[in-house]
Structure formats: structure tokens, C-alpha cells
DNA sequence: CTCCAGTTTCTAACGCCGTTAGATTTCCTA
DNA sequence: TAGGAAATCTAACGGCGTTAGAAACTGGAG
């Protein structure tokens, strides 16, 4: 009994080491350096051992993506603990972009279109849910009834992603991108509020 | 004399054929199928011939990216010839996302972070400039003075990119993504106008 | 027409990749 | 301590981008 549990523990341990090694290579040297042989070498095993823990490279990468989202979620939430909802929103935008800038390669893999869309969606869900929750409290605080919460959330998510991507895509520095994200978020939310108040003035109905 | 010009013409012709073949493979089968050997096969040459026309695969891909931006620019401009500036803006957002949805693989390569950032920026410049021009006329039409035109433009560009990416990133269909893009653009522009009018009420100054 | 120079094109190979089969070693148990 | 299962390694496959060097074709001079 105890021997098999030890085996399982060792197994889990090397699996964890593989993930950490992969993460380290990815963050320090980029996606191009992330090869099975390289990872195996770093954990002092031969390449096929990796396939005892992951069906293939894609599965390993998916694990990195999931890890990345967990990391991002905790960092962003932890850094944006403002009392005011609007400040919290603003802070979230800024911190999201900061994360993208501080972990460019990880962020890149997290949004790599070549990893299966469904799986990517799945591992990103907790982060999206957190945004959805914040957006809910925001809309309640401002008496704004959003026609479709999911749509509104996806709009914000997409916007943040797009502006964070500017950081690598062009010459826009991270600080500037953070300001742009704050500004865009501010503008979108303000736009929604304006829409809502306009609607309120003429007839009771849903937003936009 | 005439013989060397004919040689040059033939040379340019095969180069064009290579690009077209590459584009065809990319659009119909995706980036994974885009290999030098495959392209060479399609133009009925052996692989090394490709290297007489392009320094390496990256250079060829950059050509596809440039082609993609030209295609997108003409399609979007041609489809959004509205008289009203706001309608034109709205239409531009919608058409941008439509293009992304109709050429998913090309669009993916156009925004692939692994292609050199400077080169990518360079070939995307004409499209960005067109957006900048439209934004200028918009701000003039609404008496909105944008603090930094380039920043505002990059915000819009990033937002459109992010929302267009939702199309592949999640379950969001293209039609829905188009509506979201229109909505986000509308909200951002409305936000800027609101900012400007607020500023106007208290003191003359720049926006945001 | 023939032969030669120069260009174009191809074949073969290098080193890398992800991945798998089969031999080998290691470890527990009976 | 011998045998069998588990873990691990070596070697290989096919494919990738890329390059060197052989082969074939082209055009003009004797």
C-alpha cells in the first residue's frame, strides 16, 4: 500500500517538476525554446519520460496555459482590491495589461490560437467568471441593466486582450498600454451608462 | 538586353506564383500546412527554389501578412462608404471583424506574435493610417479634441483586434462578434464625446 | 553545328523537431 | 536470491527549415 502511494507521489512530483521546468524555459527563453528534449534535459530525464505524464506536447502546453490563467487571476485580483467599483475596474484593466507585459511569452501561449479553442476557453473560464462577477456588481452599483451580461463581459475581455496585445504588437510600451486599457474600459463603461440613462429618459427597456 | 528583362519577368512571375500558392494553402488548410516543401510542390518546383525568391520562410510569411493587410484595407474601405461619419465608423468595425472571420488563418498570421514586431508594424501601417484618418474626421465632426490621436487610434485598433479575436478564441460567432465590435466602438466613441463635453462644461482643456 | 560559360534547378544531406518501439536497467516481492 | 513488473533509456521514424554540391538547361562564340 504505502509503496504505491509513494510511487504516485513521486510521479506527481516529477510531473510538477516538468511543468515548472517548461514554465521556466517558456518565460525566460520564449516559445521557440520550449521543446520536449529541452524540458526533459532540464529535469534530468530522457525525452520519452515526458510522454508518461502528458499525452503530447499540446497537453503539456495546455497545462501551462491553465497555470498562466491561475497566476493572472490571483495577481490581478490581489492587486485590485479597491473599495470603489469603478476604481476596481480601472485597476483590473491596468493589472491585466501589466501581467501581459511581465509575462509576455506566457501570455502569448495563453492566447495562442493554435491551442484548441474549446480547451483554451475551458481553462480561461475562472478568469472570465471573475470579470463577469465584477461587472455584475458594477452594473448594480450604477443601476445599469445590461442587455446581455455575457456579451458585455466578452466585450470587455476582448478589449483588454486587444489592448494588452498592443504591447508586443507595436511600439506601445507597457505603461502606455496600461493607460490605454484604463481609458478604453472607462470609455466603454461610460458609454453603457450613457446608453442606459438615455433609455431611461424615453421609455423603460433594456440597454443598447 | 531583352533576354535579361524576360528573365526578370519570369523570375517575378514565379515569385508571384509562390506567394499565391502559399496564400492558397494558408487560407484553405491553415498555418500548420504551410511548409516550404508543400508550397514548392504546388508551384511544381523543388523546395530550394523558394530560397531564390525569399531569404527564409519568415520573409515569405511577411509577404503574406502584407498582402493580408492590403486585402483587408481595400475590403473594409470599399464596404464602409457611408456618408455619415458615425455610420462609417460602425461599418468599419463590423467589416473588420467580418474580414477576420472570413479569413481566419490569414488573420491569424497577420497578428502572429512570432513574426517580427517591427516588420509587422511596418506592413500594418497603411491600415492603421486609414483608421487614423477616419478618426480625425470623426473628432472634427463632433468637436472632440483628442488628447493624443495616436493613442486614441491604437485604442480603437487594439479593441477591434481583441474583439475580432474572440471569434476564434471562444464560442462567439462572427455575427455576434461583429455586433460586439460595433457596440464597443460605439461605447468608446460615446465615452470620448462625454468626456469632452464634461471638460467643456468646467474648463477649456484637452480630453481625458 | 559545337562547345563552353553561366544560370537554373534538383538531389542529398544536416540538424532539429515531436513521437514511438524495443532493449535495458531498476526495483519490489515471493 | 530469482523473477516479473515498472521505469527509463537508446535508437529510430518521418517531417521540418535550410544549405551544399551535382546535374541540366540556356544562350552566345568559334
Coordinates of C-alpha atoms (C1' of nucleotides) in Angstrom, one line a residue:
Chain A
X1 CA 0.0 0.0 0.0
X2 CA 2.5 2.6 1.1
X3 CA 4.8 1.8 -1.7
X4 CA 2.2 2.5 -4.4
X5 CA 1.3 5.8 -2.7
X6 CA 5.0 6.7 -2.7
X7 CA 5.2 5.8 -6.4
X8 CA 2.2 8.0 -7.0
X9 CA 3.7 10.9 -5.0
X10 CA 7.0 10.6 -7.0
X11 CA 5.0 10.5 -10.2
X12 CA 3.1 13.6 -9.3
X13 CA 6.3 15.2 -8.2
X14 CA 8.2 14.7 -11.4
X15 CA 5.1 15.9 -13.3
X16 CA 5.2 19.1 -11.3
X17 CA 8.9 19.4 -12.0
X18 CA 8.2 19.0 -15.7
X19 CA 5.6 21.7 -15.6
X20 CA 7.9 24.1 -13.7
X21 CA 10.8 23.4 -16.0
X22 CA 8.6 24.1 -19.0
X23 CA 7.3 27.2 -17.5
X24 CA 10.8 28.4 -16.7
X25 CA 12.0 27.8 -20.2
X26 CA 9.0 29.5 -21.7
X27 CA 9.2 32.6 -19.5
X28 CA 12.9 33.0 -19.9
X29 CA 13.6 32.0 -23.5
X30 CA 10.2 32.1 -25.2
X31 CA 8.1 29.6 -27.0
X32 CA 10.7 28.7 -29.6
X33 CA 12.9 27.2 -27.0
X34 CA 10.2 25.1 -25.5
X35 CA 11.0 21.7 -26.9
X36 CA 10.3 18.3 -25.3
X37 CA 14.0 17.4 -25.4
X38 CA 14.9 20.7 -23.7
X39 CA 12.4 20.2 -20.9
X40 CA 13.5 16.6 -20.4
X41 CA 17.0 17.7 -20.2
X42 CA 16.3 20.3 -17.5
X43 CA 14.5 17.8 -15.3
X44 CA 17.4 15.3 -16.0
X45 CA 15.4 12.7 -17.8
X46 CA 15.3 11.5 -21.4
X47 CA 12.6 12.8 -23.7
X48 CA 10.2 9.9 -23.7
X49 CA 9.6 10.3 -20.0
X50 CA 7.6 13.4 -20.7
X51 CA 5.1 11.2 -22.5
X52 CA 4.4 9.3 -19.4
X53 CA 3.0 12.4 -17.8
X54 CA 1.4 14.1 -20.9
X55 CA -0.2 12.6 -23.9
X56 CA 1.7 15.0 -26.1
X57 CA 3.2 18.5 -26.3
X58 CA -0.2 20.2 -26.7
X59 CA -1.4 18.6 -23.4
X60 CA 1.7 19.9 -21.6
X61 CA 1.2 23.4 -23.1
X62 CA -2.4 23.4 -22.1
X63 CA -1.2 22.8 -18.5
X64 CA 1.0 25.9 -18.9
X65 CA -2.0 27.9 -20.2
X66 CA -4.1 26.9 -17.2
X67 CA -1.3 27.7 -14.9
X68 CA -0.9 31.1 -16.5
X69 CA -4.6 31.9 -16.0
X70 CA -4.5 30.9 -12.4
X71 CA -1.4 33.1 -11.9
X72 CA -3.0 36.0 -13.7
X73 CA -6.3 35.7 -11.8
X74 CA -4.6 35.7 -8.4
X75 CA -2.3 38.5 -9.3
X76 CA -4.9 40.7 -10.8
X77 CA -7.5 40.1 -8.0
X78 CA -4.9 40.6 -5.3
X79 CA -3.7 43.9 -6.8
X80 CA -7.1 45.3 -7.4
X81 CA -8.7 45.3 -4.0
X82 CA -10.2 48.7 -4.2
X83 CA -13.4 49.6 -2.3
X84 CA -14.9 51.6 -5.1
X85 CA -16.2 49.5 -8.0
X86 CA -15.1 51.9 -10.7
X87 CA -11.6 52.1 -9.2
X88 CA -11.5 48.3 -9.0
X89 CA -12.5 48.1 -12.7
X90 CA -9.8 50.6 -13.6
X91 CA -7.3 48.7 -11.6
X92 CA -8.2 45.4 -13.1
X93 CA -7.6 46.7 -16.6
X94 CA -4.3 48.1 -15.6
X95 CA -3.2 44.9 -13.8
X96 CA -4.3 42.7 -16.6
X97 CA -2.1 44.6 -19.0
X98 CA 0.7 44.6 -16.5
X99 CA 0.6 40.9 -16.3
X100 CA 0.7 40.6 -20.1
X101 CA 3.8 42.8 -20.0
X102 CA 5.5 41.0 -17.2
X103 CA 4.9 37.5 -18.7
X104 CA 5.0 38.2 -22.4
X105 CA 5.8 34.6 -23.5
X106 CA 3.4 33.0 -21.1
X107 CA 0.7 35.5 -22.1
X108 CA 1.4 34.7 -25.7
X109 CA 0.9 31.0 -25.2
X110 CA -2.2 31.6 -23.1
X111 CA -3.8 33.2 -26.2
X112 CA -2.2 31.2 -28.8
X113 CA -4.8 30.4 -31.5
X114 CA -3.1 27.0 -32.2
X115 CA -4.1 25.6 -28.9
X116 CA -7.5 24.0 -29.1
X117 CA -10.2 26.7 -28.8
X118 CA -12.5 24.7 -26.5
X119 CA -9.7 23.7 -24.1
X120 CA -8.5 27.3 -24.1
X121 CA -11.9 28.5 -23.3
X122 CA -12.2 26.0 -20.5
X123 CA -9.1 26.9 -18.7
X124 CA -9.8 30.6 -19.1
X125 CA -13.3 30.3 -17.6
X126 CA -12.4 31.1 -14.0
X127 CA -10.8 34.3 -15.0
X128 CA -13.7 35.2 -17.2
X129 CA -16.1 34.4 -14.4
X130 CA -14.3 36.7 -12.1
X131 CA -14.6 39.5 -14.6
X132 CA -18.3 38.7 -15.0
X133 CA -18.8 38.9 -11.3
X134 CA -17.1 42.3 -11.0
X135 CA -19.1 43.5 -14.0
X136 CA -22.3 42.4 -12.2
X137 CA -21.5 44.4 -9.1
X138 CA -20.6 47.4 -11.3
X139 CA -23.9 47.3 -13.2
X140 CA -25.8 47.0 -9.9
X141 CA -23.9 50.0 -8.4
X142 CA -24.8 52.2 -11.3
X143 CA -28.3 51.0 -11.9
X144 CA -27.3 49.9 -15.4
X145 CA -29.2 46.9 -16.7
X146 CA -27.0 45.2 -19.3
X147 CA -29.0 43.6 -22.1
X148 CA -26.7 40.6 -22.1
X149 CA -24.2 40.1 -19.3
X150 CA -22.2 37.5 -21.2
X151 CA -21.9 39.8 -24.2
X152 CA -20.8 42.7 -22.2
X153 CA -18.2 40.6 -20.4
X154 CA -16.8 39.3 -23.7
X155 CA -16.6 42.8 -25.0
X156 CA -14.5 43.8 -22.0
X157 CA -12.4 40.7 -22.1
X158 CA -11.8 41.1 -25.8
X159 CA -10.9 44.8 -25.4
X160 CA -8.5 44.1 -22.6
X161 CA -6.9 41.3 -24.6
X162 CA -6.6 43.5 -27.7
X163 CA -5.0 46.4 -25.9
X164 CA -2.7 44.2 -23.9
X165 CA -1.6 42.7 -27.2
X166 CA -0.6 46.1 -28.4
X167 CA 2.3 45.9 -26.0
X168 CA 4.0 43.3 -28.2
X169 CA 2.3 44.1 -31.4
X170 CA 3.6 47.6 -31.7
X171 CA 5.9 50.1 -30.1
X172 CA 3.4 50.8 -27.4
X173 CA 5.2 50.4 -24.1
X174 CA 3.5 48.6 -21.2
X175 CA 2.9 51.7 -19.1
X176 CA 1.2 53.4 -22.1
X177 CA -0.8 50.2 -22.9
X178 CA -2.0 50.2 -19.3
X179 CA -3.2 53.7 -19.5
X180 CA -4.9 52.9 -22.8
X181 CA -6.6 49.9 -21.2
X182 CA -7.9 52.0 -18.3
X183 CA -9.1 54.6 -20.7
X184 CA -10.8 52.2 -23.1
X185 CA -12.5 50.4 -20.2
X186 CA -13.6 53.7 -18.7
X187 CA -15.0 54.8 -22.1
X188 CA -16.9 51.6 -22.6
X189 CA -18.4 51.7 -19.2
X190 CA -19.2 55.3 -19.5
X191 CA -20.8 54.6 -22.9
X192 CA -23.0 51.9 -21.3
X193 CA -24.1 54.2 -18.6
X194 CA -24.9 56.9 -21.0
X195 CA -26.9 54.4 -23.1
X196 CA -28.8 53.3 -20.0
X197 CA -29.7 56.8 -18.9
X198 CA -30.8 57.7 -22.4
X199 CA -33.1 54.7 -22.5
X200 CA -34.4 55.6 -19.1
X201 CA -35.4 59.1 -20.3
X202 CA -37.6 57.9 -23.1
X203 CA -39.0 54.5 -22.1
X204 CA -38.3 51.6 -19.7
X205 CA -36.4 48.9 -21.6
X206 CA -33.2 47.1 -21.9
X207 CA -29.8 48.7 -22.6
X208 CA -28.4 49.3 -26.2
Chain B
X1 CA 19.0 43.3 -73.2
X2 CA 15.6 41.9 -73.9
X3 CA 16.7 38.5 -72.8
X4 CA 17.6 39.7 -69.3
X5 CA 14.3 41.5 -69.0
X6 CA 12.4 38.4 -69.9
X7 CA 14.4 36.5 -67.3
X8 CA 13.5 39.1 -64.7
X9 CA 9.8 38.9 -65.8
X10 CA 9.8 35.1 -65.4
X11 CA 11.5 35.5 -62.1
X12 CA 8.9 37.9 -60.8
X13 CA 6.2 35.7 -62.2
X14 CA 7.3 32.6 -60.3
X15 CA 7.7 34.7 -57.2
X16 CA 4.1 35.8 -57.5
X17 CA 3.1 32.2 -58.1
X18 CA 4.9 31.2 -54.9
X19 CA 3.1 33.8 -52.9
X20 CA -0.3 32.9 -54.4
X21 CA 0.3 29.2 -53.7
X22 CA 1.3 30.0 -50.1
X23 CA -1.7 32.1 -49.7
X24 CA -4.0 29.4 -51.0
X25 CA -2.5 26.8 -48.7
X26 CA -2.7 29.1 -45.7
X27 CA -6.3 30.1 -46.3
X28 CA -7.6 26.6 -47.2
X29 CA -5.6 24.4 -44.8
X30 CA -4.2 26.7 -42.1
X31 CA -0.7 27.7 -40.9
X32 CA 0.3 24.1 -40.0
X33 CA 0.1 23.0 -43.6
X34 CA 2.2 25.9 -44.8
X35 CA 5.6 24.3 -45.3
X36 CA 8.3 25.2 -47.8
X37 CA 8.1 21.7 -49.4
X38 CA 4.4 21.9 -49.8
X39 CA 4.5 25.3 -51.4
X40 CA 7.3 24.3 -53.7
X41 CA 5.3 21.2 -54.7
X42 CA 2.2 23.3 -55.5
X43 CA 4.2 25.5 -57.9
X44 CA 5.9 22.4 -59.3
X45 CA 9.4 23.2 -58.2
X46 CA 11.7 21.7 -55.7
X47 CA 12.0 23.2 -52.3
X48 CA 15.3 25.1 -52.6
X49 CA 13.8 27.2 -55.4
X50 CA 11.8 29.1 -52.8
X51 CA 15.0 30.4 -51.3
X52 CA 15.9 32.1 -54.6
X53 CA 12.9 34.4 -54.0
X54 CA 12.8 34.7 -50.3
X55 CA 15.6 34.7 -47.7
X56 CA 13.7 32.3 -45.5
X57 CA 10.3 31.3 -44.5
X58 CA 9.8 34.3 -42.3
X59 CA 10.3 36.6 -45.2
X60 CA 7.7 34.7 -47.3
X61 CA 5.3 34.8 -44.4
X62 CA 5.8 38.6 -44.0
X63 CA 4.8 38.9 -47.6
X64 CA 1.6 37.1 -46.8
X65 CA 1.0 39.4 -43.9
X66 CA 1.5 42.5 -46.1
X67 CA -0.9 41.0 -48.7
X68 CA -3.4 40.3 -46.0
X69 CA -3.4 43.9 -44.8
X70 CA -3.7 45.2 -48.3
X71 CA -6.7 42.9 -48.8
X72 CA -8.3 43.9 -45.6
X73 CA -7.8 47.6 -46.1
X74 CA -9.4 47.5 -49.6
X75 CA -12.3 45.3 -48.5
X76 CA -13.1 47.3 -45.4
X77 CA -12.8 50.7 -47.1
X78 CA -14.8 49.5 -50.0
X79 CA -17.6 48.1 -47.8
X80 CA -17.8 51.1 -45.4
X81 CA -18.5 54.0 -47.8
X82 CA -21.2 55.6 -45.7
X83 CA -21.8 59.3 -45.8
X84 CA -22.3 59.8 -42.1
X85 CA -19.0 59.5 -40.1
X86 CA -20.6 57.6 -37.2
X87 CA -22.1 55.1 -39.6
X88 CA -18.8 54.7 -41.3
X89 CA -17.1 54.0 -38.0
X90 CA -19.7 51.4 -37.1
X91 CA -19.4 49.9 -40.5
X92 CA -15.6 49.7 -40.3
X93 CA -15.8 47.9 -37.1
X94 CA -18.2 45.4 -38.5
X95 CA -16.3 44.9 -41.7
X96 CA -13.0 44.5 -39.8
X97 CA -14.5 41.6 -37.8
X98 CA -16.1 40.2 -40.9
X99 CA -12.7 40.0 -42.6
X100 CA -11.2 38.3 -39.6
X101 CA -14.0 35.7 -39.7
X102 CA -13.8 35.2 -43.5
X103 CA -10.0 34.8 -43.5
X104 CA -9.3 33.2 -40.1
X105 CA -5.9 31.7 -40.9
X106 CA -4.7 34.7 -42.8
X107 CA -5.9 37.0 -40.0
X108 CA -4.1 34.7 -37.5
X109 CA -0.8 35.0 -39.4
X110 CA -1.3 38.8 -39.8
X111 CA -1.3 39.1 -36.0
X112 CA 1.1 36.3 -35.2
X113 CA 3.4 37.5 -32.4
X114 CA 6.2 35.3 -33.7
X115 CA 6.6 37.5 -36.8
X116 CA 9.0 40.3 -36.1
X117 CA 7.2 43.1 -34.3
X118 CA 8.8 45.9 -36.3
X119 CA 8.1 44.4 -39.6
X120 CA 4.6 43.6 -38.6
X121 CA 4.1 47.1 -37.6
X122 CA 5.5 48.3 -40.8
X123 CA 3.2 46.3 -43.1
X124 CA 0.2 47.2 -40.9
X125 CA 0.9 50.9 -41.1
X126 CA -1.3 51.7 -44.1
X127 CA -4.3 50.2 -42.5
X128 CA -3.6 52.0 -39.2
X129 CA -3.2 55.2 -41.0
X130 CA -6.6 54.8 -42.7
X131 CA -8.2 54.3 -39.3
X132 CA -6.3 57.4 -38.0
X133 CA -7.7 59.4 -40.9
X134 CA -11.2 58.3 -40.3
X135 CA -10.8 59.0 -36.6
X136 CA -9.6 62.5 -37.4
X137 CA -12.7 63.3 -39.4
X138 CA -14.8 61.8 -36.7
X139 CA -13.3 64.0 -34.0
X140 CA -13.7 67.1 -36.2
X141 CA -17.3 66.3 -36.9
X142 CA -18.1 66.1 -33.2
X143 CA -15.9 68.9 -32.0
X144 CA -14.0 66.4 -29.9
X145 CA -10.3 67.2 -29.3
X146 CA -8.5 64.0 -28.6
X147 CA -5.5 64.5 -26.3
X148 CA -3.4 62.1 -28.4
X149 CA -4.6 61.0 -31.7
X150 CA -2.1 58.1 -32.0
X151 CA -3.2 56.8 -28.6
X152 CA -6.8 57.0 -29.4
X153 CA -6.2 55.2 -32.7
X154 CA -4.2 52.5 -31.0
X155 CA -7.0 52.0 -28.5
X156 CA -9.5 51.5 -31.3
X157 CA -7.2 49.3 -33.2
X158 CA -6.5 47.2 -30.2
X159 CA -10.1 46.9 -29.3
X160 CA -11.1 45.8 -32.7
X161 CA -8.3 43.3 -32.8
X162 CA -9.3 41.9 -29.4
X163 CA -13.0 41.5 -30.2
X164 CA -12.3 40.1 -33.7
X165 CA -10.0 37.5 -31.9
X166 CA -13.0 36.5 -29.8
X167 CA -14.3 34.9 -32.9
X168 CA -11.7 32.1 -32.8
X169 CA -10.9 32.4 -29.1
X170 CA -14.3 31.4 -27.8
X171 CA -17.7 30.3 -29.0
X172 CA -18.6 33.8 -30.1
X173 CA -19.8 33.5 -33.7
X174 CA -18.8 36.0 -36.3
X175 CA -22.1 37.8 -36.4
X176 CA -22.2 38.2 -32.7
X177 CA -18.6 39.4 -32.7
X178 CA -19.4 42.0 -35.3
X179 CA -22.2 43.3 -33.1
X180 CA -19.9 43.4 -30.1
X181 CA -17.3 45.3 -32.1
X182 CA -19.9 47.9 -33.2
X183 CA -21.1 48.2 -29.7
X184 CA -17.7 48.6 -28.2
X185 CA -16.6 51.1 -30.8
X186 CA -19.9 53.0 -30.2
X187 CA -19.3 53.0 -26.5
X188 CA -15.7 54.1 -26.7
X189 CA -16.5 57.0 -29.0
X190 CA -19.5 57.9 -26.9
X191 CA -17.3 57.9 -23.9
X192 CA -14.9 60.2 -25.5
X193 CA -17.6 62.6 -26.5
X194 CA -19.0 62.5 -23.0
X195 CA -15.5 63.2 -21.6
X196 CA -15.1 66.1 -24.0
X197 CA -18.4 67.7 -23.1
X198 CA -17.7 67.3 -19.4
X199 CA -14.4 69.0 -19.9
X200 CA -16.1 71.8 -21.9
X201 CA -18.5 72.5 -19.1
X202 CA -15.9 73.2 -16.4
X203 CA -12.9 74.5 -18.2
X204 CA -11.3 74.6 -21.7
X205 CA -8.7 71.8 -21.8
X206 CA -7.8 68.6 -23.6
X207 CA -9.8 65.4 -23.4
X208 CA -9.5 62.6 -20.7
Chain C
dC1 C1' 26.8 22.6 -85.6
dT2 C1' 29.6 22.5 -81.5
dC3 C1' 31.4 23.7 -77.4
dC4 C1' 31.7 26.4 -73.4
dA5 C1' 30.1 29.7 -69.6
dG6 C1' 26.5 30.9 -66.7
dT7 C1' 22.3 30.3 -64.9
dT8 C1' 18.7 27.5 -63.1
dT9 C1' 17.2 23.5 -60.9
dC10 C1' 17.5 19.2 -58.4
dT11 C1' 19.1 15.6 -55.3
dA12 C1' 21.0 14.7 -50.9
dA13 C1' 22.1 15.8 -46.7
dC14 C1' 22.4 18.3 -41.9
dG15 C1' 20.5 19.2 -37.6
dC16 C1' 16.4 20.0 -35.4
dC17 C1' 11.6 18.7 -34.1
dG18 C1' 7.5 15.6 -31.9
dT19 C1' 6.8 10.9 -31.2
dT20 C1' 7.2 5.7 -30.7
dA21 C1' 9.2 0.9 -30.4
dG22 C1' 12.0 -2.1 -28.2
dA23 C1' 16.0 -3.0 -25.3
dT24 C1' 17.8 -2.3 -20.8
dT25 C1' 18.0 -1.3 -16.3
dT26 C1' 15.9 -0.7 -11.7
dC27 C1' 13.1 -2.1 -8.0
dC28 C1' 9.8 -4.7 -5.3
dT29 C1' 8.1 -9.3 -4.0
dA30 C1' 7.8 -14.0 -3.2
Chain D
dT1 C1' 18.0 -14.6 -4.1
dA2 C1' 15.4 -15.2 -8.6
dG3 C1' 11.7 -13.4 -11.4
dG4 C1' 8.5 -10.2 -13.0
dA5 C1' 6.8 -5.6 -13.3
dA6 C1' 7.8 -0.8 -13.6
dA7 C1' 10.6 2.9 -15.0
dT8 C1' 13.9 4.5 -18.1
dC9 C1' 16.9 4.8 -22.0
dT10 C1' 18.7 4.4 -26.7
dA11 C1' 17.6 4.4 -31.4
dA12 C1' 14.8 5.3 -34.9
dC13 C1' 10.9 7.3 -38.0
dG14 C1' 9.0 10.9 -40.7
dG15 C1' 8.9 15.7 -41.3
dC16 C1' 10.6 20.4 -40.8
dG17 C1' 13.7 24.7 -42.4
dT18 C1' 17.8 25.2 -44.7
dT19 C1' 22.3 24.5 -47.4
dA20 C1' 26.0 22.4 -50.4
dG21 C1' 27.1 20.5 -54.5
dA22 C1' 25.9 17.8 -58.6
dA23 C1' 23.2 17.9 -62.9
dA24 C1' 20.6 20.0 -66.5
dC25 C1' 19.4 23.6 -69.3
dT26 C1' 20.2 28.1 -71.8
dG27 C1' 22.4 31.4 -74.8
dG28 C1' 26.1 33.1 -77.5
dA29 C1' 31.1 32.5 -80.0
dG30 C1' 34.0 29.9 -83.0

